[in-house]
XYZ file of C-alpha atoms in Angstrom:
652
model
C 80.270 98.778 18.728
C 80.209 99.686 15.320
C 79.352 99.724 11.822
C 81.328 97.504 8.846
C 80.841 97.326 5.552
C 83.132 95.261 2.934
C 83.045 94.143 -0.623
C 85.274 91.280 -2.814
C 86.416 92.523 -5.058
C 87.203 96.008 -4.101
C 85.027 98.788 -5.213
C 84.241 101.927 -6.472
C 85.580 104.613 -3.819
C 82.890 106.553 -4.303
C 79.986 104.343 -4.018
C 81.486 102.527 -1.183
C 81.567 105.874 0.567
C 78.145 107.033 -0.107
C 77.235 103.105 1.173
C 78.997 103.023 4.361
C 77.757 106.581 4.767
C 74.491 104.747 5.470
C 75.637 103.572 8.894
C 76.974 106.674 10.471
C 74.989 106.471 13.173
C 76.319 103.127 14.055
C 79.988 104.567 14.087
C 79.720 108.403 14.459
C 82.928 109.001 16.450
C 85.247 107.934 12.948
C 85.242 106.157 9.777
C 88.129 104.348 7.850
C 88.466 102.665 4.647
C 91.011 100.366 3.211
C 91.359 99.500 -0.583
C 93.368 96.855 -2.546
C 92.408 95.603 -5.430
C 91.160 92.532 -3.965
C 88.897 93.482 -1.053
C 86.976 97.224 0.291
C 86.755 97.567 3.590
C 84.595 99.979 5.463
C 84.211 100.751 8.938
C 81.994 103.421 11.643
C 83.278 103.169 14.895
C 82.149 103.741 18.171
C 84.521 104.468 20.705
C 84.235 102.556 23.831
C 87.677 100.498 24.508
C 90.993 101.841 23.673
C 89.833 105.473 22.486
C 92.654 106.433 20.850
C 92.953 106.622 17.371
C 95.731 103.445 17.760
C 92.478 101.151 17.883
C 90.904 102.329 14.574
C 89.836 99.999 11.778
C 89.959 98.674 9.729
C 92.780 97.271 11.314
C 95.427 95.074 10.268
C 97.928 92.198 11.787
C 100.789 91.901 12.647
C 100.501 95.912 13.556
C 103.405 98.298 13.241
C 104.446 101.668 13.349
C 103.151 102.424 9.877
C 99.953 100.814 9.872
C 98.361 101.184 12.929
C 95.324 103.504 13.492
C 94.442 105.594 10.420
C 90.693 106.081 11.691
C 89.019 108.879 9.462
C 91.316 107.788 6.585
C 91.269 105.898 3.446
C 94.110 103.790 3.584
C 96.012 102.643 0.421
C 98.930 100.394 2.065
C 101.242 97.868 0.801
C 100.259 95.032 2.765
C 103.194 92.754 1.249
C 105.749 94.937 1.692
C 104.619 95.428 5.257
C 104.000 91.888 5.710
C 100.462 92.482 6.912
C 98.890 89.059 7.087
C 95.403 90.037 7.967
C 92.507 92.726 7.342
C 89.761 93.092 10.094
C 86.533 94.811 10.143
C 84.705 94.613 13.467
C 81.309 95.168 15.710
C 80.965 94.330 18.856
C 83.036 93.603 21.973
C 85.044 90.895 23.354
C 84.594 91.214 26.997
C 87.221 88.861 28.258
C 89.773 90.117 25.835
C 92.114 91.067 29.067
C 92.403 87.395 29.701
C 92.992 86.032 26.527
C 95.603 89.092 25.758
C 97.413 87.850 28.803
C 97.174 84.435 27.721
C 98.350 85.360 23.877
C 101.600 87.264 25.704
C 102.386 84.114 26.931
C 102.711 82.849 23.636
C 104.729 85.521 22.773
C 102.273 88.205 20.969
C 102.794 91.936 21.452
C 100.408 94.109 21.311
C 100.488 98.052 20.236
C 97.012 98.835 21.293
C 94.713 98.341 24.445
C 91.856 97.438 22.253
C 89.586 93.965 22.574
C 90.165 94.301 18.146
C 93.609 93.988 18.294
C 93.521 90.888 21.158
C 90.643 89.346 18.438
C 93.449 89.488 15.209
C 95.699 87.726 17.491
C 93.647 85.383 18.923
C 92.637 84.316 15.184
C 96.258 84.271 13.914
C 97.063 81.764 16.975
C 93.724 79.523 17.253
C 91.650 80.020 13.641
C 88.239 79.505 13.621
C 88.471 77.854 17.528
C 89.178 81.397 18.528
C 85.169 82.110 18.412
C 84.612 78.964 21.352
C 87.365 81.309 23.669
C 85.066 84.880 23.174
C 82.877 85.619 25.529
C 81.224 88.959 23.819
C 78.739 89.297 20.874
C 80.505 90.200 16.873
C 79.850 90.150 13.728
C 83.493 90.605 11.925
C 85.281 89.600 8.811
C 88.870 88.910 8.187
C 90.505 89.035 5.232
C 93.808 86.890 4.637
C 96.629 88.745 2.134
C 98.313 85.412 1.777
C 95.332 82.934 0.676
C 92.824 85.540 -0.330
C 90.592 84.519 1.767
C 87.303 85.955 3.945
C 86.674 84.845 7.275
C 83.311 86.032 8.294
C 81.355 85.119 12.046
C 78.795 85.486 14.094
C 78.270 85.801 17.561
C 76.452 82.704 19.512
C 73.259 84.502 19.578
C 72.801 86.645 17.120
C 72.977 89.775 18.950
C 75.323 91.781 16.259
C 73.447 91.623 12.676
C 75.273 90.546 9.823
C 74.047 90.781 5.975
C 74.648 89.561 2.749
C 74.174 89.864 -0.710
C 76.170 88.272 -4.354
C 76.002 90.755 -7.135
C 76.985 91.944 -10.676
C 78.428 95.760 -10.918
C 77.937 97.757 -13.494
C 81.305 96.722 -15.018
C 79.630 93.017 -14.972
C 82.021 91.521 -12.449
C 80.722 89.205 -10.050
C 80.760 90.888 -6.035
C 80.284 89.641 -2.683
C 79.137 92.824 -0.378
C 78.770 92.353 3.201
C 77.550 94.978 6.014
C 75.847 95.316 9.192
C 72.837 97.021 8.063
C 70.747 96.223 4.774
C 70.342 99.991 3.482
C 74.597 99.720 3.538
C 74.199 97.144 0.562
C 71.144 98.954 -1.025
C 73.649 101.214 -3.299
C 75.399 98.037 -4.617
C 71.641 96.583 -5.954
C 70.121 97.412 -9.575
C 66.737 97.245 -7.887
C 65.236 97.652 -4.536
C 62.440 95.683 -4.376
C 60.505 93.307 -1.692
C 61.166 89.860 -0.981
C 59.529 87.253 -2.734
C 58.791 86.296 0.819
C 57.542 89.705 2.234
C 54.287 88.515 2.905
C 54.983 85.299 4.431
C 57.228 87.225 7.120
C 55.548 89.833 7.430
C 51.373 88.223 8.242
C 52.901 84.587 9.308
C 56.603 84.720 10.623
C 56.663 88.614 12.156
C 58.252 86.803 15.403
C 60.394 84.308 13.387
C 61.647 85.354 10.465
C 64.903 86.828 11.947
C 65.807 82.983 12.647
C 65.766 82.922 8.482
C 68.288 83.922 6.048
C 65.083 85.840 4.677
C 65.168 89.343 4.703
C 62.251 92.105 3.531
C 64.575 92.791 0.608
C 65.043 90.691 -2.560
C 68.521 89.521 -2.851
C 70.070 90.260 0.607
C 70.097 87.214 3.058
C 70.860 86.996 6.559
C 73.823 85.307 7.946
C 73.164 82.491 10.780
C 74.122 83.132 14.359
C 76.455 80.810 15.824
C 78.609 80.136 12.207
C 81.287 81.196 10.535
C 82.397 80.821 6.866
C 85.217 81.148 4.422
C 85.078 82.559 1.178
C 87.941 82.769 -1.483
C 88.448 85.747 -3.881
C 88.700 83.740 -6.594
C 85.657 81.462 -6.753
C 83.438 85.091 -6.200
C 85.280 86.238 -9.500
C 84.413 82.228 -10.563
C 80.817 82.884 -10.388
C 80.150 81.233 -6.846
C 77.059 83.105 -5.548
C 76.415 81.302 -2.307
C 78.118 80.870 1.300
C 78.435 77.728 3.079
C 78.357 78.206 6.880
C 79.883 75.939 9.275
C 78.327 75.985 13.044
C 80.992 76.496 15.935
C 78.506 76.465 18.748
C 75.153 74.788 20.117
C 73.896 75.454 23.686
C 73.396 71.797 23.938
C 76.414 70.231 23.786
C 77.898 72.949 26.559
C 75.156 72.195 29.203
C 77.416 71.698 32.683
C 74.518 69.571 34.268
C 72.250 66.936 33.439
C 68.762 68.725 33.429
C 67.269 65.124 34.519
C 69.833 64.905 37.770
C 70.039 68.475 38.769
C 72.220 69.567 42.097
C 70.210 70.996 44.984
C 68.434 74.188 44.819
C 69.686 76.075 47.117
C 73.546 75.136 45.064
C 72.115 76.152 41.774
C 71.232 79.335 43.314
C 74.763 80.348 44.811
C 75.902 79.472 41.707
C 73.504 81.795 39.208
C 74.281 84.381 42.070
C 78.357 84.124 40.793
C 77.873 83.762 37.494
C 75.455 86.608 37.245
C 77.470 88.880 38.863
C 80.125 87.795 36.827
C 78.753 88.446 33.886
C 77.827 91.635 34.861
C 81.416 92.903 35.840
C 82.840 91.814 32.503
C 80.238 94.211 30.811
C 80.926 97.175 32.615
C 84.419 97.259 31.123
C 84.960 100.560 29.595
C 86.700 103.677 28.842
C 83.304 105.446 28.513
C 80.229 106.472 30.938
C 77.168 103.032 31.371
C 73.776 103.437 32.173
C 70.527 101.430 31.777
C 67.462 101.445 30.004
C 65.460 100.773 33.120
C 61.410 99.410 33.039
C 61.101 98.411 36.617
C 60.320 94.660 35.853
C 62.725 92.210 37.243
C 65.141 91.855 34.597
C 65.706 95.663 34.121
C 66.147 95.944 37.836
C 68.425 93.216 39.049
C 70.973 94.316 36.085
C 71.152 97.900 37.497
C 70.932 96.760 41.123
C 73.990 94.038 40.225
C 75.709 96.769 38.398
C 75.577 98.627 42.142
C 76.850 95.666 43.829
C 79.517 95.343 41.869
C 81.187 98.586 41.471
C 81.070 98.370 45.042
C 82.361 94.728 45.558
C 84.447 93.533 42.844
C 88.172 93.615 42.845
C 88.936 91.350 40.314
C 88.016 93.113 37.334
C 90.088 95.681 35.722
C 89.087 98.485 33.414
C 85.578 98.886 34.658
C 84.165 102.074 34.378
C 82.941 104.050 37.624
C 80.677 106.072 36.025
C 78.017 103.971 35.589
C 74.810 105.357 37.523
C 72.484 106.902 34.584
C 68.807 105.132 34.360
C 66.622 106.028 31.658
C 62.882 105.739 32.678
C 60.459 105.530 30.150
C 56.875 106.656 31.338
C 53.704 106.449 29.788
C 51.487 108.377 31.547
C 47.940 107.683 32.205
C 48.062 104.226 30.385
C 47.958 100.494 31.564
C 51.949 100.052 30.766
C 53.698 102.838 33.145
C 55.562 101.197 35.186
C 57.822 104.400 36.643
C 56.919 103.588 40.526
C 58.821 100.318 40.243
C 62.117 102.050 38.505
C 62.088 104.833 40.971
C 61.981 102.415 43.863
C 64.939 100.741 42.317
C 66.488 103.943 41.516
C 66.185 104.831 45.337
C 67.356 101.213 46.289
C 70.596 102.021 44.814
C 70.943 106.035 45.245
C 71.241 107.109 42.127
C 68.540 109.533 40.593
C 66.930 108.273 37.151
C 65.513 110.216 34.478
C 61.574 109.608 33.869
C 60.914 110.526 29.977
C 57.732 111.132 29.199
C 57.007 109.593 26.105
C 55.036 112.089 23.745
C 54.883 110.361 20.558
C 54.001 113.608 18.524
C 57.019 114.380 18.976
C 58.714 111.719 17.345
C 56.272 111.045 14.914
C 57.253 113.318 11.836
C 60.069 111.096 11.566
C 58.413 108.276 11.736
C 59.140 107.105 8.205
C 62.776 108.081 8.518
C 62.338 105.544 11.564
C 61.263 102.715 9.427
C 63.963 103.111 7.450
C 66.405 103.188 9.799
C 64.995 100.130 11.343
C 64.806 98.118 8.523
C 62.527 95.918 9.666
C 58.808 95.348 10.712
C 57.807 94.365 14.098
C 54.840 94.460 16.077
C 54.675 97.581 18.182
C 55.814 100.958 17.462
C 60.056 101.469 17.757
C 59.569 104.927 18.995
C 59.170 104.694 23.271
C 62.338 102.299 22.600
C 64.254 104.876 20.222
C 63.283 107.602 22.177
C 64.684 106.173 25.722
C 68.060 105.335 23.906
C 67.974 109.049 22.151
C 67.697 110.418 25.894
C 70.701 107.984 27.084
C 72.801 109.076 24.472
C 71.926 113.058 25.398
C 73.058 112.157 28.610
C 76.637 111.441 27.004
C 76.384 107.848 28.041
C 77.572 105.069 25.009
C 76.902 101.709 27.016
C 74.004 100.685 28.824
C 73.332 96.984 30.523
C 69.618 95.978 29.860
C 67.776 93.079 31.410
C 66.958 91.699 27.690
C 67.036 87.679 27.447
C 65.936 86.382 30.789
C 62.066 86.152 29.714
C 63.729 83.603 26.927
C 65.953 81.943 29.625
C 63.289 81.354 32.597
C 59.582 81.795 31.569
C 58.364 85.095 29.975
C 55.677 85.867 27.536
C 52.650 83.583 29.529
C 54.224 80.045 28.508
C 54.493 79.019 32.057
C 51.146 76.892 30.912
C 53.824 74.700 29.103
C 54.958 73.187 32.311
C 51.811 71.751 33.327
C 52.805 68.688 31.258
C 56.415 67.856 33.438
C 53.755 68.725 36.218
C 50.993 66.150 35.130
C 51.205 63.925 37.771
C 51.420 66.295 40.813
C 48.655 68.444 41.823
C 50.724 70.372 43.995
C 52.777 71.249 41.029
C 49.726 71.780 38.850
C 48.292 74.136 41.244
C 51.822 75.659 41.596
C 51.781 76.800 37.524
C 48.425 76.990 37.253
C 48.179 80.186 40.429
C 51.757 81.463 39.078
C 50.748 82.087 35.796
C 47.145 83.568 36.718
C 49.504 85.851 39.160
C 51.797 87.429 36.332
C 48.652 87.623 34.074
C 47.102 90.937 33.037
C 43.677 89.606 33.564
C 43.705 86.816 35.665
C 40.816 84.511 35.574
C 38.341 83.274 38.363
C 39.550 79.846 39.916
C 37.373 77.633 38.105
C 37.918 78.484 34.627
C 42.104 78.150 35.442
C 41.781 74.913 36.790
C 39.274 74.081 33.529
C 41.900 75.711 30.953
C 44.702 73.798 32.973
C 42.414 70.347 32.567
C 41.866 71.519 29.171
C 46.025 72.237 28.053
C 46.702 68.670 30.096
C 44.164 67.398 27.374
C 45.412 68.282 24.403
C 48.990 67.386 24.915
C 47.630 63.934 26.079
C 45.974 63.341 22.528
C 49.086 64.468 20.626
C 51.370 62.527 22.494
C 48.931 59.170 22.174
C 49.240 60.373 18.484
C 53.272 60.641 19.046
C 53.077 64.224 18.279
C 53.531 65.634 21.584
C 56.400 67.709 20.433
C 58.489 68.068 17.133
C 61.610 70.502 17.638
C 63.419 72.186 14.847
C 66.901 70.777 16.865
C 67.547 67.389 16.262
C 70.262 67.582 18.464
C 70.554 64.359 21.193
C 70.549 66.490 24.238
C 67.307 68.198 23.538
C 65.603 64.961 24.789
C 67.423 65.494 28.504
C 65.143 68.676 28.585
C 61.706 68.574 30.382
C 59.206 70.009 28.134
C 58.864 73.537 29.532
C 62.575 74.099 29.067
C 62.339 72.684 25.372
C 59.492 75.363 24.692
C 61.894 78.151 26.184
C 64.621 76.911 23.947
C 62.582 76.908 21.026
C 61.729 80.459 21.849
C 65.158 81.188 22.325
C 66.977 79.672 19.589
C 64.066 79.814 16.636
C 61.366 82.218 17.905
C 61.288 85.376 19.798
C 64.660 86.185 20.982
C 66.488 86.822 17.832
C 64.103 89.063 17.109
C 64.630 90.940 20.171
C 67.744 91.471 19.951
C 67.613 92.837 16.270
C 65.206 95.295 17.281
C 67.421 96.735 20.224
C 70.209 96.079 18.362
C 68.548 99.244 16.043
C 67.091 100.829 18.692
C 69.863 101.433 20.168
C 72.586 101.876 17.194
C 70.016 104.735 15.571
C 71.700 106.844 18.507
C 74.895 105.841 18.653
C 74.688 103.214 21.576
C 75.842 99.972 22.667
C 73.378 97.323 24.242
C 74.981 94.703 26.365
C 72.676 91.809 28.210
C 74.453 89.946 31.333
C 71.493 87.491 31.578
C 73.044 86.448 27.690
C 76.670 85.341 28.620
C 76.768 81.923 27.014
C 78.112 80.586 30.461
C 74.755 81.355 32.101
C 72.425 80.454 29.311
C 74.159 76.843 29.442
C 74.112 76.842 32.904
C 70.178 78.082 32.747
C 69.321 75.392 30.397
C 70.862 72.465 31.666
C 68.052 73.118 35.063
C 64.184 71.323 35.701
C 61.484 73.220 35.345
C 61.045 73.421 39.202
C 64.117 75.891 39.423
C 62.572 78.662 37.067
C 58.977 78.483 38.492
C 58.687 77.805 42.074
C 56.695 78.554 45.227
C 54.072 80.871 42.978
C 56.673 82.996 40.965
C 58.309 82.736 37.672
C 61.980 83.549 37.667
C 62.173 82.167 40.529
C 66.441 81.198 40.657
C 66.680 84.926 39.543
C 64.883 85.998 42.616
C 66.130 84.005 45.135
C 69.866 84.773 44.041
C 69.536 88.461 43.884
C 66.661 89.504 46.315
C 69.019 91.149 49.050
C 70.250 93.433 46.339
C 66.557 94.254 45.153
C 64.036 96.295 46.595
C 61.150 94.213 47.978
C 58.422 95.746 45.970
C 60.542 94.702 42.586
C 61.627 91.618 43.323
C 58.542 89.829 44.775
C 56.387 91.738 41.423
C 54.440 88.918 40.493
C 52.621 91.445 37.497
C 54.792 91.063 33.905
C 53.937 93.676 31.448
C 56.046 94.265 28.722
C 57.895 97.281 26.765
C 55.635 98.245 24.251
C 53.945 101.749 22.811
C 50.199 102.006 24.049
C 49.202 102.527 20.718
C 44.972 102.388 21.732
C 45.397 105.191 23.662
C 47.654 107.412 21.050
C 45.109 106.354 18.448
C 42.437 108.185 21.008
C 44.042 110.899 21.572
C 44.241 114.018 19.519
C 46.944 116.438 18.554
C 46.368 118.456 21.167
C 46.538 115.308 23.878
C 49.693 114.456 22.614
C 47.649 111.467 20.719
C 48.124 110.279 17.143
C 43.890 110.368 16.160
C 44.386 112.923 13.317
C 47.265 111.368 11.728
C 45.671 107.473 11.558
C 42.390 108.682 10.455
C 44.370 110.762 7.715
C 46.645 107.507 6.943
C 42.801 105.688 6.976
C 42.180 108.085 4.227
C 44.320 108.557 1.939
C 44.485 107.147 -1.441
C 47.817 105.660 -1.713
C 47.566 103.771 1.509
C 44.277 102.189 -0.083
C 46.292 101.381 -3.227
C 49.362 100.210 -1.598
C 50.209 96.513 -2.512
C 52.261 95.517 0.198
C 49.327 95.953 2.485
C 46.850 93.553 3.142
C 42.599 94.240 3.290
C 43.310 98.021 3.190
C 39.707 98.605 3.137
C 39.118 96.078 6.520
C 42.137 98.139 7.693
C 40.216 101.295 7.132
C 37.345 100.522 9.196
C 39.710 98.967 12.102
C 41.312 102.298 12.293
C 38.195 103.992 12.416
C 36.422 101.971 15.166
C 39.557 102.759 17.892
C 39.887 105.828 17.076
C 36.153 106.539 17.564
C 36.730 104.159 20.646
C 34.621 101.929 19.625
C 37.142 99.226 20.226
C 39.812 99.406 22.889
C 41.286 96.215 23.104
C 44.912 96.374 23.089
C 45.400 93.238 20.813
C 43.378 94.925 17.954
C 45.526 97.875 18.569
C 48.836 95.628 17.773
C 47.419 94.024 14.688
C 46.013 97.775 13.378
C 49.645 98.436 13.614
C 51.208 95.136 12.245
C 48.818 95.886 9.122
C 49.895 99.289 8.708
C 53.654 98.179 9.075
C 53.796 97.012 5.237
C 52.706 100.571 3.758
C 54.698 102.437 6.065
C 57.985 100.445 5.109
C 57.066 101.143 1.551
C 57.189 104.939 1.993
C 60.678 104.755 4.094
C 62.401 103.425 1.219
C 62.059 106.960 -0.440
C 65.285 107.322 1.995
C 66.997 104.940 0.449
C 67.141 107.043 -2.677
C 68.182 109.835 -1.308
């Protein structure tokens, strides 16, 4: 896991420096550089397979004795007279890279490094682009070909490593294409720093969405899609060409292994989630470095760190996974609605291990709160620091890699849209009832039995007028298979593929990389989410719980009180109570009623109704309003003005 940065043509040394400088934290075990005149490439790395300086990069292909490593170098080599055929600049892992190295020694590759990096040049030089349909891993990477002057740039299937963007003019007037993993790396290369013509749109309409844009906050950087790859030749940049054309290599729908419409038997599927889970699993605790988790206590969390116990203590068929493994980060917030710590230590006794419980004390985080922002980049809808604070403790524990439970509410039914189902359910009461008690279950609040059967008569309604109307649903994928879906999976694929999830994993993607750690989610192997996708309704939400394939694969691995949870609460900051609370309480009051204040919040542009704002603050603080949804859009407003003031960093 790392940082990259690379411009065509090369650059500056200097300013590319000072640029990739910007990402140390993503890389802060070494750096390297390599120049020619026709490409700069930067990378941070973070050691975690092959930790020897043999597996730096940027690294190059074929390797030989005089160009391999050179981490915490700038290297100026002769790539002809070497015969170097390719450049690479890399984040992320391949996790099955000992199986495809094996496979590539077949075909006669050597290899001069133990490193997944080295096993992804090959795998490129032998298969080209088809090389990204054999990874199973998450990347963003670019290779550069000497010999056609070309750019290969990808992204992973999901989206879970960033990749940005941007066409410019230097100041010696000569077209550039810059490319990094964070924004504020391709900040030095702009004249200007200024929002995005879009910026508001994202920000009040599309703060869950906007990720699945090429849209960014800042005018003239785009994201690149998930999922695609493109080439890009040196000379048409120099030409004047100022856009990319990516070409898709994957969709979940054309890799389903079942027909969601004739599904096997349950108690198969089940057996079969229960393999590839723990398979999945195994691959990502490959390492030469220590794992943990961020642990929550809800199911996901749990059943990664209770798989990640079964496996160290039952799998033979994996090599280089680390043993050192057992390190669970609690985050507690005491005396508020979301602590959850009784759930993670009962998981953390399950297994025998002893977790840390951090108590979250935002005061002492929040002086750098604006340094946060800008580290972050973006804007999102609770506060980052409970998440950057349990990934600052990991990291003080000297652990690089943790396994989180992120991507299973996307996969089986998170976020309350079990309601969704009551349409595949329309004609069975049983089944109605069913959804209808599951989702009043997992609900904060649940409601008396009459008004859930009148909401459920209500939902049943509605979609029955829109689909007389033939406008019962309109996807964004016009693929063919998205018709074999029932309707509940086809609004968990939406929120997969266009909605929620990529937003997720940006935001741990900087959670985590602001300290130096590496994030990988079992419950995301492409293998399961096909596998997840291509099954009814009736195998994600059965017999009055949600998740239900997850819990009846895993519950003899689980302690009872987790695994049977039918309660769902998110990870998010209580930011009501902080707003409450005074200095002294470890609360935030003083600081939002200052912010409530001042005068260049009130003047700031980027921020909508400051004055409404104002008096929104005011009432929760004065606890005159304590619901926990005003709380999130108080913060969501404020998110604009405190962006703003991080870009002072920028300059810096």
């Amino acid at each position: 896991m790392c940082g990259i940065l690379g411009t065509i043509p090369s650059s500056n040394t200097e300013l590319f420096n000072r640029a990739l400088t910007t990402i140390h934290h993503r890389g802060p075990d070494s750096n390297g550089v390599f120049h020619n005149e026709n490409i700069s490439f930067g990378h941070t790395r973070l050691k975690i397979v092959d930790l020897s300086n043999k597996a730096a990069q940027p690294m190059h292909f074929p390797l030989n004795i005089d160009n391999v490593g050179g981490g915490g170098v700038t290297q100026q080599i002769d790539t002809a007279k070497l015969h170097i055929k390719y450049s690479l600049v890399f984040n992320g892992e391949i996790y099955n890279f000992l199986e495809l190295r094996d496979e590539l020694i077949a075909k006669g590759y050597v290899f001069h490094t133990d490193s997944d990096s080295e096993v992804l040049l090959a795998s490129y030089d032998a298969y080209g682009s088809a090389c990204l349909n054999k990874f199973n891993g998450m990347w963003a990477f670019a290779i550069f070909n000497h010999e056609t002057q070309d750019l290969f740039l990808s992204r992973d299937r999901f989206g879970k490593k960033p990749l940005f963007y941007a066409f410019i003019t230097d100041e010696n007037n000569q077209k550039k294409f810059v490319f990094a993993s964070e924004m504020k790396a391709i900040y030095p290369f702009l004249k200007d720093l200024e929002p995005s013509s879009h910026f508001n749109d994202m920000i009040y309409n599309k703060i869950y969405s906007y990720e699945c844009t090429e849209h960014t906050l800042i005018d003239g950087i785009k994201r690149f899609p998930h999922a695609h790859f493109t080439i890009i030749n040196t000379d048409s940049i120099q030409n004047g060409v100022d856009s990319l054309k990516p070409q898709r290599y994957y969709h979940i729908l054309d890799n389903m292994p079942y027909n969601p419409q004739t599904p096997k038997p349950y108690e198969d599927i089940v057996a079969e989630f229960r393999h590839l889970f723990f398979d999945s699993v195994a691959l990502r605790m490959r390492s030469d470095v220590s794992l943990g988790t961020a642990l929550s206590g809800g199911v996901d969390s749990s059943a990664t760190i209770c798989a990640m116990s079964h496996v160290s203590k039952n799998s033979t068929q994996h090599l280089r996974q680390s043993n050192d493994w057992q390190h669970a980060c609690i985050a507690c917030f005491k005396d508020t609605p979301f602590d959850e710590s009784k759930y993670a230590k009962a998981v953390c006794d399950h297994i025998h291990i002893q977790g840390e419980f951090l108590e979250i004390n935002p005061v002492a985080h929040w002086d750098k709160i604006e340094h946060y922002f800008y580290l972050f980049e973006d804007l999102y809808t609770t506060s980052p620091v409970p998440m950057i604070a349990t990934y600052q403790a990991i990291k003080q524990k000297g652990v690089t890699v943790t396994l989180d439970g992120h991507g299973a509410d996307e996969l089986f039914s998170g976020y309350g849209h079990v309601l969704q189902a009551l349409w595949d359910a329309r004609f069975n009461i049983k089944q109605i009832k069913n959804i209808l008690h599951t989702l009043n279950d997992s609900s904060e609040v649940p409601k008396p039995t009459l008004k859930l059967y009148k909401d459920g008569a209500k939902f049943l309604l509605s979609r029955f007028n829109k689909n007389i109307r033939n406008k019962l649903y309109t996807p964004h994928d016009s693929h063919p298979n998205f018709n074999k879906l029932d309707y509940f999976s086809k609004w968990l694929y939406e929120l997969f593929t266009q909605d929620v999830l990529q937003t997720l994993l940006r935001n741990y993607d900087r959670y985590s990389m602001i300290n130096g750690i590496e994030v990988r989610m079992p419950f995301l192997d492409h293998r399961l989410v096909e596998f997840v996708f291509s099954l009814p309704y009736t195998y994600k939400i059965r017999n009055g719980y949600t998740k239900a394939l997850i819990r009846d694969a895993l519950h003899d691995i689980m302690p009872e009180s987790v695994i049977w949870r039918k309660s769902k609460m998110g990870f998010v900051s209580p930011i009501v109570q902080w707003m409450q609370r005074d200095r002294k309480e470890n609360g935030l009051k003083e600081w939002f009623l200052d912010i409530a204040h001042s005068k260049d919040f009130l003047e700031c542009n980027l921020v909508r109704n400051p004055k409404d704002l104002q008096t929104l603050i005011i009432k929760i603080c004065n606890k005159e309003e304590n619901n926990y949804r005003v709380g999130e859009q108080v913060w969501c407003e404020l998110n604009p003005y405190l962006w703003q003031k991080s870009l002072i960093f920028a300059t810096i």
